[in-house]
mmCIF file of C-alpha atoms and ligand atoms in Angstrom:
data_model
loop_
_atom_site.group_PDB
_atom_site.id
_atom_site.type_symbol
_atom_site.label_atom_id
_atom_site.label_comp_id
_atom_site.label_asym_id
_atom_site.label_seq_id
_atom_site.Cartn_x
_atom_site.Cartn_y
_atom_site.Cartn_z
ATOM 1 C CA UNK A 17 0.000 0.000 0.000
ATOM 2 C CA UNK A 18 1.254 3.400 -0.703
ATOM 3 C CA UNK A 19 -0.317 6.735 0.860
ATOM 4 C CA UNK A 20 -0.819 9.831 -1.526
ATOM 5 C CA UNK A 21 0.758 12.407 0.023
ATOM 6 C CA UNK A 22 -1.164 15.337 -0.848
ATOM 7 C CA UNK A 23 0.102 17.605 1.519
ATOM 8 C CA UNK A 24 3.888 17.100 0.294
ATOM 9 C CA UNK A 25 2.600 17.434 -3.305
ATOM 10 C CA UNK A 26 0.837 20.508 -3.025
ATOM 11 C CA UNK A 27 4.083 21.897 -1.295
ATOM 12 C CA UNK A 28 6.008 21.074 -4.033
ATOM 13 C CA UNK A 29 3.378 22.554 -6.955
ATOM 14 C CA UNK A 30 3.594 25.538 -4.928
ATOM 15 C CA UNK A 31 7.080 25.677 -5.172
ATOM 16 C CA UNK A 32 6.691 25.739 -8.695
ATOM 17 C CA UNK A 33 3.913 28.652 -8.990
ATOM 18 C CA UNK A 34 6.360 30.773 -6.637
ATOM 19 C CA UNK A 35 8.935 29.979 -8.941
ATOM 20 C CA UNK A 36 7.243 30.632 -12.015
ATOM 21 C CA UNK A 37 5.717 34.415 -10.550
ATOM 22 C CA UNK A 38 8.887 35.174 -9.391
ATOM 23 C CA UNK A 39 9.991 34.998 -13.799
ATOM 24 C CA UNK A 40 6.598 37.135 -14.124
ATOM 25 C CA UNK A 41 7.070 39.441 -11.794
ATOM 26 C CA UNK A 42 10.810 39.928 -12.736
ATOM 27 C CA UNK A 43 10.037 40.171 -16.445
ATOM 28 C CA UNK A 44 7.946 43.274 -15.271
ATOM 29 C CA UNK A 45 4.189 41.493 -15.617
ATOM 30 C CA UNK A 46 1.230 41.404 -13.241
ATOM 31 C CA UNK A 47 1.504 39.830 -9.658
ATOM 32 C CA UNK A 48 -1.787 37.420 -10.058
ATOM 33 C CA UNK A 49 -4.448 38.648 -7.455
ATOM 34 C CA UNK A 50 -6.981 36.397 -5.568
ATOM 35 C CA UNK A 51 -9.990 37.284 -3.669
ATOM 36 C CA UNK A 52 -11.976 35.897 -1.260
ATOM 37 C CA UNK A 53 -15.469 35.983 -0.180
ATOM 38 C CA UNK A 54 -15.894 34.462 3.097
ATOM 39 C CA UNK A 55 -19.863 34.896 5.003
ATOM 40 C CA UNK A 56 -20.454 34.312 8.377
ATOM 41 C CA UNK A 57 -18.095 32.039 10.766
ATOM 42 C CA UNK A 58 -18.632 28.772 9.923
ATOM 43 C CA UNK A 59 -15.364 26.589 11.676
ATOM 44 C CA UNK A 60 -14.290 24.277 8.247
ATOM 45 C CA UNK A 61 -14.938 27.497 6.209
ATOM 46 C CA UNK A 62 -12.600 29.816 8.204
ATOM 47 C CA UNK A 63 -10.374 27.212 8.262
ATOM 48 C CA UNK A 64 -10.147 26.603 4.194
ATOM 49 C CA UNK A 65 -10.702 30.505 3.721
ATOM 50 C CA UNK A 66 -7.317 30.907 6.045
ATOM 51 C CA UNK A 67 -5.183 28.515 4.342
ATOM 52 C CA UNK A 68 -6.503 30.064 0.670
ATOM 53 C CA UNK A 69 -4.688 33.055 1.855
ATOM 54 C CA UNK A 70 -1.813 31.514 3.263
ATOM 55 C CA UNK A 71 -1.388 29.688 0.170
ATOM 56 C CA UNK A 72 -1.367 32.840 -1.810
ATOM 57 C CA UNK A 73 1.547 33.973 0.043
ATOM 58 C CA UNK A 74 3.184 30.833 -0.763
ATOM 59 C CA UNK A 75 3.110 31.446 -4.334
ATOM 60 C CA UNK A 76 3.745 34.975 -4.062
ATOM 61 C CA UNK A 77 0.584 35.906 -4.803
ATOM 62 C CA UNK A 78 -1.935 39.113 -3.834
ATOM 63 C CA UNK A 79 -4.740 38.062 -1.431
ATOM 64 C CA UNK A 80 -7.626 40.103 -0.192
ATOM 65 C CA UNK A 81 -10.037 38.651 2.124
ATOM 66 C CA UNK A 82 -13.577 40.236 2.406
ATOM 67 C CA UNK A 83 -15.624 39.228 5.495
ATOM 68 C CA UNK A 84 -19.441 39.494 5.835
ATOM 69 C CA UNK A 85 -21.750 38.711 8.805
ATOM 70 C CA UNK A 86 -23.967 36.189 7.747
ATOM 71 C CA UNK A 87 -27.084 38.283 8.002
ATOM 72 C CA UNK A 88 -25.596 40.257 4.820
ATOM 73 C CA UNK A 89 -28.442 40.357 2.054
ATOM 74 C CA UNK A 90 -28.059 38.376 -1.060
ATOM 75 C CA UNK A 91 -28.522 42.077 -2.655
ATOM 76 C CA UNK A 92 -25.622 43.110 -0.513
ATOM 77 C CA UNK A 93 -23.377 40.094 -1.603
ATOM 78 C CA UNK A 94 -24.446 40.348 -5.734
ATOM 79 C CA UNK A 95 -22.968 43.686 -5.218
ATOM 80 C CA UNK A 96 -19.656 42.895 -3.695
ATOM 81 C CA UNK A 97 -19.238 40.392 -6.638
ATOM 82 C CA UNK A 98 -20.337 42.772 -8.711
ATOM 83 C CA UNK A 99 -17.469 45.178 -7.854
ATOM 84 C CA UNK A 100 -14.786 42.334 -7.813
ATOM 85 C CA UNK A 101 -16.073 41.845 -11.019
ATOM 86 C CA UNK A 102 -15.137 45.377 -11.905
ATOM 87 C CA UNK A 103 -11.705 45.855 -10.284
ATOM 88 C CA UNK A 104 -9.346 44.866 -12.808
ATOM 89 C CA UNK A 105 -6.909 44.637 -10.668
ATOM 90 C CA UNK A 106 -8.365 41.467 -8.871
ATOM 91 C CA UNK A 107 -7.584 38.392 -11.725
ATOM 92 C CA UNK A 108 -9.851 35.973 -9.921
ATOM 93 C CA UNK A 109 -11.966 35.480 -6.874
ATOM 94 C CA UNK A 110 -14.321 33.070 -5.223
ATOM 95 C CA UNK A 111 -17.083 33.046 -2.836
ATOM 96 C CA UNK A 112 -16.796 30.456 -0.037
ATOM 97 C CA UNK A 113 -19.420 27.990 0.274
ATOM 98 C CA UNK A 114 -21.649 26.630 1.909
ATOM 99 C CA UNK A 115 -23.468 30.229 1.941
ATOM 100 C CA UNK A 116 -26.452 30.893 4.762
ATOM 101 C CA UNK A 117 -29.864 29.642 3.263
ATOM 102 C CA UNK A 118 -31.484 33.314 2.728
ATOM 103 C CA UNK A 119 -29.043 33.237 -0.239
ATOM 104 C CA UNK A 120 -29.329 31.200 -3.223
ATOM 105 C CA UNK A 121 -25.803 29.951 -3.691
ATOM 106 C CA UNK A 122 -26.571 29.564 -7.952
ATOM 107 C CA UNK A 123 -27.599 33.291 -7.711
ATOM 108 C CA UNK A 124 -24.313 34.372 -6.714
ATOM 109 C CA UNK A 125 -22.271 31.558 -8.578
ATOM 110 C CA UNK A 126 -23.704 32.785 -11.885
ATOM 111 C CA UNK A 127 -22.943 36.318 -11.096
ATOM 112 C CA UNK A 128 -19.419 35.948 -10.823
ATOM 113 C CA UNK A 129 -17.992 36.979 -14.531
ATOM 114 C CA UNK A 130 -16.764 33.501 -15.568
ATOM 115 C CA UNK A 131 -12.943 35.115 -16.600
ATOM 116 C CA UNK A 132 -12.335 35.699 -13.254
ATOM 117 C CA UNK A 133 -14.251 32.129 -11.921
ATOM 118 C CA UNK A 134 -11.265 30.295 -10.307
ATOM 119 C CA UNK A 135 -13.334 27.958 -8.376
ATOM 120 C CA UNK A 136 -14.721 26.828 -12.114
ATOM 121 C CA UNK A 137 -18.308 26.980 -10.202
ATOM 122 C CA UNK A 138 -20.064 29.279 -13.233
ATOM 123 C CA UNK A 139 -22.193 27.324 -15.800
ATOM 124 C CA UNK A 140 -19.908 28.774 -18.728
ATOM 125 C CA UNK A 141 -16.967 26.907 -17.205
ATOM 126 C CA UNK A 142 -18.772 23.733 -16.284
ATOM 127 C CA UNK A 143 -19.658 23.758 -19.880
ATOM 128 C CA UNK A 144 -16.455 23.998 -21.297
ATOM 129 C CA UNK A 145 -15.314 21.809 -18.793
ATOM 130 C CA UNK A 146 -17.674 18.894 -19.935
ATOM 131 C CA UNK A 147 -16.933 19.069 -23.369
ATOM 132 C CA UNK A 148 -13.361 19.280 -23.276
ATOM 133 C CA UNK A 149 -12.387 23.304 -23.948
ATOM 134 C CA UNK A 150 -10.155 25.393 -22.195
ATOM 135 C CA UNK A 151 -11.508 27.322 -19.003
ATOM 136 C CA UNK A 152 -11.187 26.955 -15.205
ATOM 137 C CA UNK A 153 -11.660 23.380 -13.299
ATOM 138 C CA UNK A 154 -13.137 22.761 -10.118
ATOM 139 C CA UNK A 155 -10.079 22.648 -7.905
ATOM 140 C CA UNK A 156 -11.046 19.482 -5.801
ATOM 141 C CA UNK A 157 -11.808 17.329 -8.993
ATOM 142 C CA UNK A 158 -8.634 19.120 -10.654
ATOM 143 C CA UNK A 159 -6.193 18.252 -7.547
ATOM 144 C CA UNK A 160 -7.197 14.625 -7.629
ATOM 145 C CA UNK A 161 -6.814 13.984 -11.354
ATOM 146 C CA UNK A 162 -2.907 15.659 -10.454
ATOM 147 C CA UNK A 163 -2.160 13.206 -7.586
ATOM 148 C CA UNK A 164 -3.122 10.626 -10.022
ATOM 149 C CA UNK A 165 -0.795 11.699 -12.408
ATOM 150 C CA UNK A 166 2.131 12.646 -10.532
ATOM 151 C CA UNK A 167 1.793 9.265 -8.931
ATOM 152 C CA UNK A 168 1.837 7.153 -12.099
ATOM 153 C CA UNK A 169 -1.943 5.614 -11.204
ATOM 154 C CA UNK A 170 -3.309 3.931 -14.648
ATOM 155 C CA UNK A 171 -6.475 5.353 -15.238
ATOM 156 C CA UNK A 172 -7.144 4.591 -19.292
ATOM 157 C CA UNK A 173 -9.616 2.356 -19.777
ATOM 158 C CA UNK A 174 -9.911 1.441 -15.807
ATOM 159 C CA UNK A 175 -12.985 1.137 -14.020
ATOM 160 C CA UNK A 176 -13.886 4.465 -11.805
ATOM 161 C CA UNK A 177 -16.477 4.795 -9.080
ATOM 162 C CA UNK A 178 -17.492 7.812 -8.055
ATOM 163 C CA UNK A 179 -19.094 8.244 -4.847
ATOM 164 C CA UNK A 180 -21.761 11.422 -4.820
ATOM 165 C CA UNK A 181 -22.497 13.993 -7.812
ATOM 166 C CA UNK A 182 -22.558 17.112 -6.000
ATOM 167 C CA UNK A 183 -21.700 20.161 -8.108
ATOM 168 C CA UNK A 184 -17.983 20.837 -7.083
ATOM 169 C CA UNK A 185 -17.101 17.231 -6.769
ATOM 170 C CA UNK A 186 -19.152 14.529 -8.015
ATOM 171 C CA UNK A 187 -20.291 15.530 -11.677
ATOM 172 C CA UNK A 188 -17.259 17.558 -12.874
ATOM 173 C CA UNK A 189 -14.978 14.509 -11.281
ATOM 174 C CA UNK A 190 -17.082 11.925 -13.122
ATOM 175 C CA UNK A 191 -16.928 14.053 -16.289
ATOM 176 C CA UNK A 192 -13.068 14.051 -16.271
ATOM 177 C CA UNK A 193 -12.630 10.800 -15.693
ATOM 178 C CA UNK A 194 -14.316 10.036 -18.240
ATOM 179 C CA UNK A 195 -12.763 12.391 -20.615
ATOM 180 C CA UNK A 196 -9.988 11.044 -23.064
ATOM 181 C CA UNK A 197 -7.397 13.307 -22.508
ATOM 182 C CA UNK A 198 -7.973 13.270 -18.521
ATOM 183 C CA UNK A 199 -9.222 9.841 -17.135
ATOM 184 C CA UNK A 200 -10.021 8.556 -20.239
ATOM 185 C CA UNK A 201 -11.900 5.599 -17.731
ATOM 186 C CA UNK A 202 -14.355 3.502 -17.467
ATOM 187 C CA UNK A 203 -16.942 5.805 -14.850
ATOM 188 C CA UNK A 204 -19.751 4.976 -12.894
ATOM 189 C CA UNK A 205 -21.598 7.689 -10.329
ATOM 190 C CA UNK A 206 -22.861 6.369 -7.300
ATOM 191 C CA UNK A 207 -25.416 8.324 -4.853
ATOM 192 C CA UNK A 208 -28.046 7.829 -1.845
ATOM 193 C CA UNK A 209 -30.254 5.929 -4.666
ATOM 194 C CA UNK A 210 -28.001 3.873 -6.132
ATOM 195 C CA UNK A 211 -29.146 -0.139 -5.607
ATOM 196 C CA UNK A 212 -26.349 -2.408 -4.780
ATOM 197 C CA UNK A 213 -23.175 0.503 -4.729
ATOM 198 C CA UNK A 214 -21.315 -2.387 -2.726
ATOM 199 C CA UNK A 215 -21.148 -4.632 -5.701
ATOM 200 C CA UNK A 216 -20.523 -1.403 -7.718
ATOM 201 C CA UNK A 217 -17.213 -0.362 -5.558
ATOM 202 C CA UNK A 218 -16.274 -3.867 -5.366
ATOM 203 C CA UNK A 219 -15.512 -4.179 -9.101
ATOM 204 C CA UNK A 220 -13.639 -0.537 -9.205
ATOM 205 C CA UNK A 221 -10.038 0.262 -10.171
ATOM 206 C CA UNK A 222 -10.372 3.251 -8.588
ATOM 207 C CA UNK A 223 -12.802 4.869 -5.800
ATOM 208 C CA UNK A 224 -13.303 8.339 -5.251
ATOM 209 C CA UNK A 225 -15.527 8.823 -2.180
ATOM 210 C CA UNK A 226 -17.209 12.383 -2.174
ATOM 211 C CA UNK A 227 -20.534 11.762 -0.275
ATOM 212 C CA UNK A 228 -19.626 13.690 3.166
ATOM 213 C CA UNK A 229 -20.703 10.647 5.228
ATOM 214 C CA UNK A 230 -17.883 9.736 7.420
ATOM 215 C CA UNK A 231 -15.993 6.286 7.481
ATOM 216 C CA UNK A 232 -18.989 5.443 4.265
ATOM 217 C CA UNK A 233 -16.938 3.403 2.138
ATOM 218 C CA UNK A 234 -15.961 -0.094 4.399
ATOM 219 C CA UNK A 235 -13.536 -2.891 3.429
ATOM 220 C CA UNK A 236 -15.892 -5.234 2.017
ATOM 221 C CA UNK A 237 -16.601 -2.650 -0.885
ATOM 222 C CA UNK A 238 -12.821 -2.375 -2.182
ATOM 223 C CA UNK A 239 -11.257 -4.714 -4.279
ATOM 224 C CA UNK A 240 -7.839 -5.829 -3.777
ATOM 225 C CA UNK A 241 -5.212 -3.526 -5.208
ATOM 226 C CA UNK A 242 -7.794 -0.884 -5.532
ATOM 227 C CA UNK A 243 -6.878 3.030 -5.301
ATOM 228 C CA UNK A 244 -8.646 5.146 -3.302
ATOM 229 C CA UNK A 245 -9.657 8.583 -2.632
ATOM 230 C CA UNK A 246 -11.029 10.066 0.006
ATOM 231 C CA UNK A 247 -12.735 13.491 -0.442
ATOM 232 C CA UNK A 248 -14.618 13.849 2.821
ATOM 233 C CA UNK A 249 -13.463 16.087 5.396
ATOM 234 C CA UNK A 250 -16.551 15.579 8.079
ATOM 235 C CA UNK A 251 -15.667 17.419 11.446
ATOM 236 C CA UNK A 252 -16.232 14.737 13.869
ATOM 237 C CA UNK A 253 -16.500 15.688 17.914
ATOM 238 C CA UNK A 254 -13.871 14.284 19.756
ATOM 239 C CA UNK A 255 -13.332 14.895 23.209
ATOM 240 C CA UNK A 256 -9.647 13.598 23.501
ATOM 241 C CA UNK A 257 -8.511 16.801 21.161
ATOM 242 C CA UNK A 258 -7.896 20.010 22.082
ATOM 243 C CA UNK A 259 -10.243 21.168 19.235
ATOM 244 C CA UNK A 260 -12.961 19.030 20.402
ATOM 245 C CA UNK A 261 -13.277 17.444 16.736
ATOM 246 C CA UNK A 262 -11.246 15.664 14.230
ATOM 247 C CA UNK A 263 -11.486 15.379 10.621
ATOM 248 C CA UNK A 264 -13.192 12.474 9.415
ATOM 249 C CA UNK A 265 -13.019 11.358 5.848
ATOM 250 C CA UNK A 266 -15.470 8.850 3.408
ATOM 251 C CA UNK A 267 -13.338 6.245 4.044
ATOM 252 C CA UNK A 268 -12.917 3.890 6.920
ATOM 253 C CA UNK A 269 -9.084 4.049 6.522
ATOM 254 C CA UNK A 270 -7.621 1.658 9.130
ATOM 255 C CA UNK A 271 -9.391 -1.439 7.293
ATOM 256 C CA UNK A 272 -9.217 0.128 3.813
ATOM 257 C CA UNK A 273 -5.949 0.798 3.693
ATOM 258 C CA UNK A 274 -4.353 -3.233 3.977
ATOM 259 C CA UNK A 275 -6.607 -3.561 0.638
ATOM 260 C CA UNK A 276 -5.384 -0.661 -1.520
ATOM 261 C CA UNK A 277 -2.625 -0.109 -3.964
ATOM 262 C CA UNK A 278 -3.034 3.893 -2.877
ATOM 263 C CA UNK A 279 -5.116 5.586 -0.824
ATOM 264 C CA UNK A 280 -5.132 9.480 0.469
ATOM 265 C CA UNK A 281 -5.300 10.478 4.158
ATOM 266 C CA UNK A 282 -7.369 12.293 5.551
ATOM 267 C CA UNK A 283 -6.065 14.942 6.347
ATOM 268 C CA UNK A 284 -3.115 15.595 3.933
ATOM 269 C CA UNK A 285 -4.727 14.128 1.112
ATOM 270 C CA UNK A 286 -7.085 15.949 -1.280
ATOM 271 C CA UNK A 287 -7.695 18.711 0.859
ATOM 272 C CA UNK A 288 -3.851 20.672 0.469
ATOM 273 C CA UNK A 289 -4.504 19.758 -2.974
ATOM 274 C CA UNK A 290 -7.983 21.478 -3.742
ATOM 275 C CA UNK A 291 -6.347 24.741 -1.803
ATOM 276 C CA UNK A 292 -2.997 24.028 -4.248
ATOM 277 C CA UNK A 293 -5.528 23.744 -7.798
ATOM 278 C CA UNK A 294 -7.290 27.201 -6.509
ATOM 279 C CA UNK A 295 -3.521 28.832 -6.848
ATOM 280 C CA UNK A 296 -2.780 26.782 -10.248
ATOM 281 C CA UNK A 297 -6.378 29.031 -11.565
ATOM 282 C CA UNK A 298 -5.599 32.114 -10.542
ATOM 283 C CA UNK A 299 -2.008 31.467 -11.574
ATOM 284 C CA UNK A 300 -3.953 30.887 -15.172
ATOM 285 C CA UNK A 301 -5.879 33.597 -14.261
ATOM 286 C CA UNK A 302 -2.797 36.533 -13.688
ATOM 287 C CA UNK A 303 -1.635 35.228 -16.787
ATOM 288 C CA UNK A 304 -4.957 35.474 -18.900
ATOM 289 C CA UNK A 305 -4.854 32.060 -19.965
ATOM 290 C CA UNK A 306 -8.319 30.645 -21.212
ATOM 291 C CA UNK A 307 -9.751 34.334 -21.435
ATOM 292 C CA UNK A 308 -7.873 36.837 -23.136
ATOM 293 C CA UNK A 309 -10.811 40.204 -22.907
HETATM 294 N N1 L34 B 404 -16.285 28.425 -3.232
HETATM 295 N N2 L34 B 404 -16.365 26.801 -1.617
HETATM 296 C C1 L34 B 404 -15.767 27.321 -2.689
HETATM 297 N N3 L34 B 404 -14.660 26.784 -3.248
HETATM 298 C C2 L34 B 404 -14.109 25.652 -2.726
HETATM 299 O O1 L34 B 404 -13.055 25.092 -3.310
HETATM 300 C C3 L34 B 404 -14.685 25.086 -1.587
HETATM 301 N N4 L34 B 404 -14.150 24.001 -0.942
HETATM 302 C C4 L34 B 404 -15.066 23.015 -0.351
HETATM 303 C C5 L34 B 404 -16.038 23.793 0.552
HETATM 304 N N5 L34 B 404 -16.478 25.057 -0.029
HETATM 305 C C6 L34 B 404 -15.844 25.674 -1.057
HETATM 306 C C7 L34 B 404 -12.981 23.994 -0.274
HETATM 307 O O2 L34 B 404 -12.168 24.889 -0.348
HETATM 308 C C8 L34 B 404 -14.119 22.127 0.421
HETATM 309 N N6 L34 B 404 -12.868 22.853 0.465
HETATM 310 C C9 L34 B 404 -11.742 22.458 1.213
HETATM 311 C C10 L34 B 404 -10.536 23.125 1.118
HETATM 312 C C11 L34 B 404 -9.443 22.748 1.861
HETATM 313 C C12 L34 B 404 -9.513 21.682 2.712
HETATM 314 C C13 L34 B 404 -10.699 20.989 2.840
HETATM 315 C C14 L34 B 404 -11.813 21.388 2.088
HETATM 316 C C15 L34 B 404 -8.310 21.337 3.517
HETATM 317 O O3 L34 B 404 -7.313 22.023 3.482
HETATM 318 N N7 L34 B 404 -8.328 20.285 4.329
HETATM 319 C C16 L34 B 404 -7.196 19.900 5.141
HETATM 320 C C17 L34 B 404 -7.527 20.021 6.605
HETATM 321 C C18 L34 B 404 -7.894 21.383 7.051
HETATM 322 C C19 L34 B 404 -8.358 21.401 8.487
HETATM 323 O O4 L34 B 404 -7.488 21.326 9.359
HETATM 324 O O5 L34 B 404 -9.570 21.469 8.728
HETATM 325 C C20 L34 B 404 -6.825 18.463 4.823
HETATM 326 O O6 L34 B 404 -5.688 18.098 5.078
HETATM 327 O O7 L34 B 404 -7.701 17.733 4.337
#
């Protein structure tokens, strides 16, 4: 069994952004500019939102954090976007989710101008996404297709299960595993309705849990030599830590992990990596990569 490292890797891809805006900035272009939208004080989203911006400093990025109550209006927060949208000198931005339920998270996702969409949330990127064109990807679904290639895991013509179809994980991860010049793999999506998932993960290559139910996917679902990823990062309460929780993933590690060829941690798996694939987009986004006006 080998453990995916994410943490390590998303050190090292770091390395190389800082690297490569050091060449920009020296060659006298743009220092690339992220913002960040973060509403009310929810503990995982503070916690993401923090190490967004300590990220940024890691690559040598700008960072500017804007922080709402969460009794802001969704009027109030269309117009914040709205004003990112227009300061040219922010390249890209995202709005932390989950948002509070008086505001309708699509609302907001589809006001963001899709050139400066770094999360890859807005429906013009999805699109282009699904079918294969240029534009920004989803950073959790775009960090795990990286581990897989920077660890030399086989995916063409593999089997793939994939565990949930959220919006930011499930669909656009399916969709790229699929793809021929990503997974280019044999996919199947899984969800609350599926009938017999068990016999579904049992004949999988490769797993990619993403349902946000802790400790979900058991040893009796993963085949032998399978690789595994665990997306879930469930704060469970635990009274022996000083935080009085611990991360929980998908994936019941400690009897998973005898079974797999790879498997990611959790934490220090996908997590560093989705924070890692945010700086890759706005490094694409500085440099006006997919959108040039
Ligand atoms: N707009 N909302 C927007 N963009 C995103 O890309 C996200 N996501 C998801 C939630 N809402 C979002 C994130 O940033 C999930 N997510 C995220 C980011 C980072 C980590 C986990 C989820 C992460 O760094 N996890 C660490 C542990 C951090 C801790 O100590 O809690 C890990 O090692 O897994």
């Amino acid at each position: 069994m080998q453990l995916i490292d994410g943490k390590a890797t998303a050190a090292q891809i770091k390395a190389e952004i800082a690297e490569e805006v050091q060449q920009i900035v020296a060659a006298g272009g743009k220092r690339p500019h992220l913002a960040a939208i973060l509403v009310g004080h929810d503990g995982g989203s503070e916690t993401y939102v923090k190490n967004k911006v300590l990220a940024c400093e890691a690559c040598g990025f700008k960072s500017t954090l804007l922080r709402f109550e969460d009794n802001i209006s969704e009027e109030e927060l269309l117009a914040e976007v709205d004003k990112l949208n227009r300061d040219a000198d922010v390249d890209g931005f995202i709005v932390q989710l989950p948002l509070p339920k008086h505001i309708s998270e699509q609302k907001v996702i589809e006001a963001i101008d899709y050139r400066k969409d770094v999360d890859g949330f807005h429906p013009i990127n999805v699109g282009r996404m699904a079918i294969g064109l240029p534009c920004y990807i989803s950073a959790t679904p775009k960090g795990i297709l990286e581990l897989l290639k920077r660890y030399n895991i086989e995916t063409s013509g593999k089997k793939c299960v994939v565990l949930g179809r959220s919006n930011i994980v499930g669909k656009p991860m399916a969709q790229l595993m699929m793809q021929k010049q990503y997974g280019d793999a044999t996919v199947t999506v899984c969800h609350s309705h599926s009938r017999d998932l068990k016999k579904e993960c049992r004949e999988a290559d490769i797993i990619i849990a993403a349902i946000g139910q802790p400790d979900f996917v058991t040893a009796d679902m993963v085949k032998e030599g399978a690789t595994v990823i665990d997306v879930g990062t469930t704060r469970v309460p635990d009274a022996s830590r000083k935080s009085g929780f611990r991360l929980n993933g998908d994936v019941k590690f400690d009897e998973v992990a005898p079974k797999c060829a790879f498997i990611t941690p959790v934490p220090g798996g996908v997590g560093p990596m989705t924070i890692c694939m945010l700086m890759k987009n706005t490094l694409s986004a500085g440099k006006k990569e997919f959108y040039s006006e």
